[in-house]
PDB file of C-alpha atoms in Angstrom:
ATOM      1  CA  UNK A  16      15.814  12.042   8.769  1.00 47.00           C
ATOM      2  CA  UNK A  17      16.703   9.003  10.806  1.00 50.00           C
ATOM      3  CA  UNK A  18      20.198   9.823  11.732  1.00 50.00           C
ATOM      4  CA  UNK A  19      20.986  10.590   8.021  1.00 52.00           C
ATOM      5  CA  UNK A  20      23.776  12.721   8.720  1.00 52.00           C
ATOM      6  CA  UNK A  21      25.445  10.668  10.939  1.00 51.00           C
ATOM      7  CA  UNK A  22      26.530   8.046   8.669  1.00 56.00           C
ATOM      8  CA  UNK A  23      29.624   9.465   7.988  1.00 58.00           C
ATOM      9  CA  UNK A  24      30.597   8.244  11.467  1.00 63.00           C
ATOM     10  CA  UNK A  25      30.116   5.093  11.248  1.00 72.00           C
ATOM     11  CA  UNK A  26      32.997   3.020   9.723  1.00 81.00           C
ATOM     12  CA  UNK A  27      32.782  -0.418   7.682  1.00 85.00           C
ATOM     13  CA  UNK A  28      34.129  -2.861  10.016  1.00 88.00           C
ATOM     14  CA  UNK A  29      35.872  -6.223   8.830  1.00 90.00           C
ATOM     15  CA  UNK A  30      33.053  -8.075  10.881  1.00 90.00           C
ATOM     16  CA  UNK A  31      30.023  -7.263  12.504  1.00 87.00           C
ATOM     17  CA  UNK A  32      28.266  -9.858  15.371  1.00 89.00           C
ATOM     18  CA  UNK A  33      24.677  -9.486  16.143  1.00 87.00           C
ATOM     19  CA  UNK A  34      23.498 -10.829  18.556  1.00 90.00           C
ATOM     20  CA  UNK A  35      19.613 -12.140  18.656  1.00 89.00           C
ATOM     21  CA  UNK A  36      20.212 -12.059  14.971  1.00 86.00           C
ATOM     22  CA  UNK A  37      17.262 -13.963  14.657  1.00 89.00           C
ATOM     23  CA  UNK A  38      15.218 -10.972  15.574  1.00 90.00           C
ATOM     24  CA  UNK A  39      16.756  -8.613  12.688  1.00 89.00           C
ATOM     25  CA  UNK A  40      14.357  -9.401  10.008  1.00 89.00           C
ATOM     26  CA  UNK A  41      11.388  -8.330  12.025  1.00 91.00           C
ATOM     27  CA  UNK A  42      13.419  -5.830  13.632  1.00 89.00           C
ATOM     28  CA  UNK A  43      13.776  -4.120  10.068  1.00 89.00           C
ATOM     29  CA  UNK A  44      10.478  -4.854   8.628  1.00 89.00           C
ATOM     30  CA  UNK A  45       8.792  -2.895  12.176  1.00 89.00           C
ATOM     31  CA  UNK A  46      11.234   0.176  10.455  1.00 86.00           C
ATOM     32  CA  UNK A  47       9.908   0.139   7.908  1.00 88.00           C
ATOM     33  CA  UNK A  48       6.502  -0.323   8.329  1.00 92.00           C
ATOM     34  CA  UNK A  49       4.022   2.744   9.052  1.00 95.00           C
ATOM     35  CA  UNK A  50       0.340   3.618   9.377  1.00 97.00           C
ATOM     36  CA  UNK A  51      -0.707   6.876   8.526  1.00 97.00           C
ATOM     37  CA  UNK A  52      -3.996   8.135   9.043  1.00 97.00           C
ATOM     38  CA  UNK A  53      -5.045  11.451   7.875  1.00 97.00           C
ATOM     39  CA  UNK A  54      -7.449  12.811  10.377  1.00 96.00           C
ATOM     40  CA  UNK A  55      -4.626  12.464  12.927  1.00 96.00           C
ATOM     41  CA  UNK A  56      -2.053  14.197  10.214  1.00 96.00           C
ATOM     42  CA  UNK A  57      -4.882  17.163  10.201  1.00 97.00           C
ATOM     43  CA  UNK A  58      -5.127  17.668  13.693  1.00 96.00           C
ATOM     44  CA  UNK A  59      -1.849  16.450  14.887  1.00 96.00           C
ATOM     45  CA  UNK A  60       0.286  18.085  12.547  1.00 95.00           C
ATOM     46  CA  UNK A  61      -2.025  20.985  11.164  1.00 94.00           C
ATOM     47  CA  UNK A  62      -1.987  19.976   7.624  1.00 95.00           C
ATOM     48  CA  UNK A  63      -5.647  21.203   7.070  1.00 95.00           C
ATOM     49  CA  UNK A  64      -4.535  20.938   3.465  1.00 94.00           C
ATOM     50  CA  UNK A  65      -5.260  16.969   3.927  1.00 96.00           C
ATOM     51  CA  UNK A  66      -8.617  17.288   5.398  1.00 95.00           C
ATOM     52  CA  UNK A  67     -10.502  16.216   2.353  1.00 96.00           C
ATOM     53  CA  UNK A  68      -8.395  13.025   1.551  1.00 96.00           C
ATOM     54  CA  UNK A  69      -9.936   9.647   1.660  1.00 97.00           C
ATOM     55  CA  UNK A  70      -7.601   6.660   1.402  1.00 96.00           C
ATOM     56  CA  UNK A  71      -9.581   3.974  -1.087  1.00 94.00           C
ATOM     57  CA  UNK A  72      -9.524  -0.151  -2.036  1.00 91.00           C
ATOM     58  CA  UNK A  73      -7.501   0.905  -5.134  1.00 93.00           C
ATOM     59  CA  UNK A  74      -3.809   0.594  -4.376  1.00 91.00           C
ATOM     60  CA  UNK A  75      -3.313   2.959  -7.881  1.00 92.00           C
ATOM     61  CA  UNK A  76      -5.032   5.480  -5.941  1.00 95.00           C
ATOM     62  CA  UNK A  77      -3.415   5.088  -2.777  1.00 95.00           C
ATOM     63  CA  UNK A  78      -0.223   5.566  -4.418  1.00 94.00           C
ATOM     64  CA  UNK A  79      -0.764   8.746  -5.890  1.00 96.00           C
ATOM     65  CA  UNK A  80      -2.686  10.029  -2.263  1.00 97.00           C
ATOM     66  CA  UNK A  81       1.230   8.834  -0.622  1.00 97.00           C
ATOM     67  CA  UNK A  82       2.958  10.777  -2.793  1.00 96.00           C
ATOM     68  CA  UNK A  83       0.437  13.455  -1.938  1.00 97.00           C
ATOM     69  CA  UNK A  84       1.233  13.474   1.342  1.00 97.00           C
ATOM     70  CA  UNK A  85       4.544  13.241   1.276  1.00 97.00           C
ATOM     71  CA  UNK A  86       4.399  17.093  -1.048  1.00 97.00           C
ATOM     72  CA  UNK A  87       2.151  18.010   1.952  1.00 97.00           C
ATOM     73  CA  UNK A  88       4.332  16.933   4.752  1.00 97.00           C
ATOM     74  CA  UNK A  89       7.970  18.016   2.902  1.00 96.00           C
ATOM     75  CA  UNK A  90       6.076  21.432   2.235  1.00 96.00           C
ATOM     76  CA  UNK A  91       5.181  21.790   6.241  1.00 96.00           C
ATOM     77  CA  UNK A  92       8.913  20.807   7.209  1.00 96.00           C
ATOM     78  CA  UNK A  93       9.878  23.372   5.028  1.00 95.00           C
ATOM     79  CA  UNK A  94       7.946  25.798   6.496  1.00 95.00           C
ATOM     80  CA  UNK A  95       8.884  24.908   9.965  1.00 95.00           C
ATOM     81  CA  UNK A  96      12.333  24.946   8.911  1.00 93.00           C
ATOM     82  CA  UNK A  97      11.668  28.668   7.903  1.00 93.00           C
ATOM     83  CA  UNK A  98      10.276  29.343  11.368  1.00 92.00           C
ATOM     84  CA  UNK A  99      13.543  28.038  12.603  1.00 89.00           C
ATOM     85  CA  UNK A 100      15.932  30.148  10.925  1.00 87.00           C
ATOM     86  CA  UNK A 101      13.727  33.217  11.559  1.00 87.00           C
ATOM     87  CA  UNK A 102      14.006  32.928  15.099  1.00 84.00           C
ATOM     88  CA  UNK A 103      17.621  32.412  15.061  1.00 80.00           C
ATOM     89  CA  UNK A 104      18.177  34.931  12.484  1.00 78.00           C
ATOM     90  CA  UNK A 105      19.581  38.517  13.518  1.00 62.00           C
ATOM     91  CA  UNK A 106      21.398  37.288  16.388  1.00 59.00           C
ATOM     92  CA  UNK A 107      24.711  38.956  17.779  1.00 52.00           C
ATOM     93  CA  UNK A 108      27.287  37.329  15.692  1.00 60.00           C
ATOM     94  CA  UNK A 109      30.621  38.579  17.476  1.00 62.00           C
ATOM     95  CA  UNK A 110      31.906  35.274  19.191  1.00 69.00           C
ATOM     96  CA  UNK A 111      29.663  31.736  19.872  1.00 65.00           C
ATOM     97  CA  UNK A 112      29.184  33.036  23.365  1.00 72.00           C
ATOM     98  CA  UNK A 113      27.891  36.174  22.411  1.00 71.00           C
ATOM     99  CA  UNK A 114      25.477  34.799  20.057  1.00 66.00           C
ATOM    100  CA  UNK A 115      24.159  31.932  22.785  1.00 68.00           C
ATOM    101  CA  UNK A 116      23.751  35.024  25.027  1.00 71.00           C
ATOM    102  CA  UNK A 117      21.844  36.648  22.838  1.00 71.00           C
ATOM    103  CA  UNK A 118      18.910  34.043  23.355  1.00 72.00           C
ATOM    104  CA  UNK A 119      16.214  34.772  25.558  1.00 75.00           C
ATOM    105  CA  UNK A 120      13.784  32.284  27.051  1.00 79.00           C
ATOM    106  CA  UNK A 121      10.591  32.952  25.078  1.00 84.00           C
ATOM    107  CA  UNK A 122      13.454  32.277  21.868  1.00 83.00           C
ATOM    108  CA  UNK A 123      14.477  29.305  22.911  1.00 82.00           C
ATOM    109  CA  UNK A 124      11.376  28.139  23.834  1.00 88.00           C
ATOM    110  CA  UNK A 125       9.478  28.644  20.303  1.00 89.00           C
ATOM    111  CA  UNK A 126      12.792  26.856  18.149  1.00 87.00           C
ATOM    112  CA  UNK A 127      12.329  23.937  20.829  1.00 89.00           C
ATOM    113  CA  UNK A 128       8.787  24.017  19.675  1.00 93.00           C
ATOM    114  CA  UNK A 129       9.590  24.446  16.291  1.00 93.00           C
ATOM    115  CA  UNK A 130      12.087  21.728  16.710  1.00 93.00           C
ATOM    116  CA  UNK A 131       9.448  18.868  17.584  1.00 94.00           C
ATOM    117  CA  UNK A 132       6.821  19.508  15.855  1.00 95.00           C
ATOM    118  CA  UNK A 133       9.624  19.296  12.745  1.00 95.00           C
ATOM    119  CA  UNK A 134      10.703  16.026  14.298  1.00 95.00           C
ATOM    120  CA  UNK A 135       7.387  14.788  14.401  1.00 96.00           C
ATOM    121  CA  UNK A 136       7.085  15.209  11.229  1.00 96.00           C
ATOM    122  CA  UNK A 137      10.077  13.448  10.037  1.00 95.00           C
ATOM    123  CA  UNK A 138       9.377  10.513  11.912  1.00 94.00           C
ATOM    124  CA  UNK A 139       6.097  10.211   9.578  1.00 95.00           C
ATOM    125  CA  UNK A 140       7.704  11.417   6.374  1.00 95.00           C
ATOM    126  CA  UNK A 141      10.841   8.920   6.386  1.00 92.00           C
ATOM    127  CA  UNK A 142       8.939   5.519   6.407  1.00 92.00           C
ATOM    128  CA  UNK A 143       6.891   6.704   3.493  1.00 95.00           C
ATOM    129  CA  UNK A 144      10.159   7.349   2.016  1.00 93.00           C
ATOM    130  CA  UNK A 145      11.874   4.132   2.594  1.00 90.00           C
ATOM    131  CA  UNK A 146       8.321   2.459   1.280  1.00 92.00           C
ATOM    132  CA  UNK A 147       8.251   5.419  -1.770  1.00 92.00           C
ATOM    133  CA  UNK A 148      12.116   4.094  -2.514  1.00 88.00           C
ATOM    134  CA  UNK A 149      11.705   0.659  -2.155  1.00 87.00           C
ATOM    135  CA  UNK A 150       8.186  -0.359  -3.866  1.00 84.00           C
ATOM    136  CA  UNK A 151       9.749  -2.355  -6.234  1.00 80.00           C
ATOM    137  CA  UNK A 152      12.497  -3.363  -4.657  1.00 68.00           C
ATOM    138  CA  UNK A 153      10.395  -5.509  -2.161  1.00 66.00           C
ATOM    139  CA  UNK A 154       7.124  -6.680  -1.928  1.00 87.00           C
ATOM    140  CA  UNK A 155       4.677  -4.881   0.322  1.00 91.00           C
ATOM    141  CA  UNK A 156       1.273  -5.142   1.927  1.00 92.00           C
ATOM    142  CA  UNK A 157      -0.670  -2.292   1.821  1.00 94.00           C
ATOM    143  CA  UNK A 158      -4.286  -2.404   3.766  1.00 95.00           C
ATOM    144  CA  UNK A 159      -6.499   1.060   3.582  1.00 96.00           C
ATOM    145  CA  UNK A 160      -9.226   1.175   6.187  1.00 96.00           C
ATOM    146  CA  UNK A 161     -11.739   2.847   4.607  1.00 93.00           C
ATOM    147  CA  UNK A 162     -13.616   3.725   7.563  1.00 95.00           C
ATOM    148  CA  UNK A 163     -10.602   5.125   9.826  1.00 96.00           C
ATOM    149  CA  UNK A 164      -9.553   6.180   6.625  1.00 97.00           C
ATOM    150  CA  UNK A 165      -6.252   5.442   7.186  1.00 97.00           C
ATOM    151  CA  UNK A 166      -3.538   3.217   5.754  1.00 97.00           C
ATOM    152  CA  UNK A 167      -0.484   0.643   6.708  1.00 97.00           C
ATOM    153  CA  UNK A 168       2.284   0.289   4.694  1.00 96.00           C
ATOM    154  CA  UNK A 169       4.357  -3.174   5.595  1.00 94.00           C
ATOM    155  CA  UNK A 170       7.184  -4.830   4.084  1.00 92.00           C
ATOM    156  CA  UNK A 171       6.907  -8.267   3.653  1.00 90.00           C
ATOM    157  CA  UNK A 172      10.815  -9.451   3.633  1.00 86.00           C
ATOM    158  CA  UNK A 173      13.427  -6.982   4.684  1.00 85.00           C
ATOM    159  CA  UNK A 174      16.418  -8.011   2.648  1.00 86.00           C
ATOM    160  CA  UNK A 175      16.391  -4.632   0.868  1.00 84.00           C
ATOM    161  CA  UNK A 176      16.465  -2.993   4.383  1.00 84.00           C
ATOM    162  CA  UNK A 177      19.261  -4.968   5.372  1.00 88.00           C
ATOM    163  CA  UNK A 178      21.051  -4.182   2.192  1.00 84.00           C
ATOM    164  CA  UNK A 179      20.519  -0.550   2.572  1.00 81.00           C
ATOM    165  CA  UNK A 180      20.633   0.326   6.505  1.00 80.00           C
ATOM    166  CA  UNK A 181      23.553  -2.318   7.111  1.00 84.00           C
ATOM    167  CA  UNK A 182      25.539  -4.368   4.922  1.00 85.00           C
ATOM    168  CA  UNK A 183      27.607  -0.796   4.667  1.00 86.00           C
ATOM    169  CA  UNK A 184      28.237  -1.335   7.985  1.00 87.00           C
ATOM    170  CA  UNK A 185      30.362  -4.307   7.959  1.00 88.00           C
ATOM    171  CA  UNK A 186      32.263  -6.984   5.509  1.00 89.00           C
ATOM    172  CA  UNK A 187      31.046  -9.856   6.998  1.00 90.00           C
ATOM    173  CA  UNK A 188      28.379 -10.743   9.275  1.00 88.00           C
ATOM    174  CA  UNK A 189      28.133 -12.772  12.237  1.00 88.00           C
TER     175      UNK A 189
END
C-alpha cells in the first residue's frame, strides 16, 4: 500500500529543499487522517460482514471495532487478490508475448475490475494502519458519530509521520 514497494528507489540524498515547507505538517497530518464509516464499507466495498457494527463514545471500544475492520478489510484484499491470480492463472507460458496474447478482453476486463476494487480497498486499509502503528507514538483525536455511525481518525502533530515517510529521504533538510 501507498507506494510501499517503491521505496527501494528512492535514494537518501545529502539534502533535501522543500519548498512551502510550511505546509508539510498539515500536509502529513491530511495522510494520515481518515474517516471510515461502515455503511459505506458495506455497500461500497461489499463487506456485509460489517453490517451489524456500530462505532460507540468509548474509544476502548472503538479500538477493538478498528482492528475489526482492518481483519475484515485484509481478509477481502485477500480474497480479491485470489480472484486476481485465478484469472491470470493457466495462461500460455512460452514467451511474455505469448502469454499477453493469451488475454482476451472479457480477461482483462474482470483483473482491471479486480484491480480497483483491491485499490480501493487499500486506500482505506493503509491510514488505519499508519493510525494502528502509530497510537502511541502520537497523539490522536478520535470523534465517532454515533448517528452516521462512522468515525475520524486525526493526528494531532505529524512529527512521527515526518520521521517515518521522510527523514529516510534525506540527511538534512532545507
Amino acid at each position: 500500500g501507498f507506494a510501499t514497494h517503491y521505496e527501494a528507489q528512492f535514494v537518501q540524498r545529502e539534502a533535501v529543499i522543500m519548498d512551502e515547507a510550511h505546509n508539510l505538517e498539515s500536509h502529513l497530518i491530511s495522510f494520515a487522517e481518515t474517516k471510515i464509516n461502515i455503511d459505506e464499507l458495506v455497500k461500497k466495498h461489499a463487506l456485509t460482514s460489517l453490517k451489524n457494527v456500530k462505532f460507540s463514545t468509548l474509544n476502548e471500544i472503538n479500538e477493538e471495532i478498528i482492528s475489526d475492520i482492518m481483519k475484515h478489510i485484509s481478509v477481502k484484499i485477500g480474497e480479491l487478490e485470489a480472484k486476481i491470480a485465478t484469472k491470470l492463472q493457466n495462461r500460455v507460458k512460452v514467451s511474455l508475448t505469448d502469454w499477453a496474447k493469451s488475454f482476451d478482453g472479457a480477461i482483462a476486463s474482470d483483473v482491471s475490475s479486480l484491480q480497483s476494487k483491491l485499490y480501493a480497498l487499500d486506500k482505506v486499509l493503509q491510514p488505519l494502519k499508519i493510525y494502528q502503528d502509530n497510537k502511541d507514538a502520537g497523539k490522536w483525536i478520535m470523534h465517532a458519530d454515533e448517528n452516521e455511525n462512522s468515525i475520524t481518525l486525526t493526528p494531532l502533530k505529524a512529527n512521527f509521520l515526518f520521521n517515518y515517510y521522510m527523514k529516510k529521504m534525506g540527511e538534512k533538510f532545507i
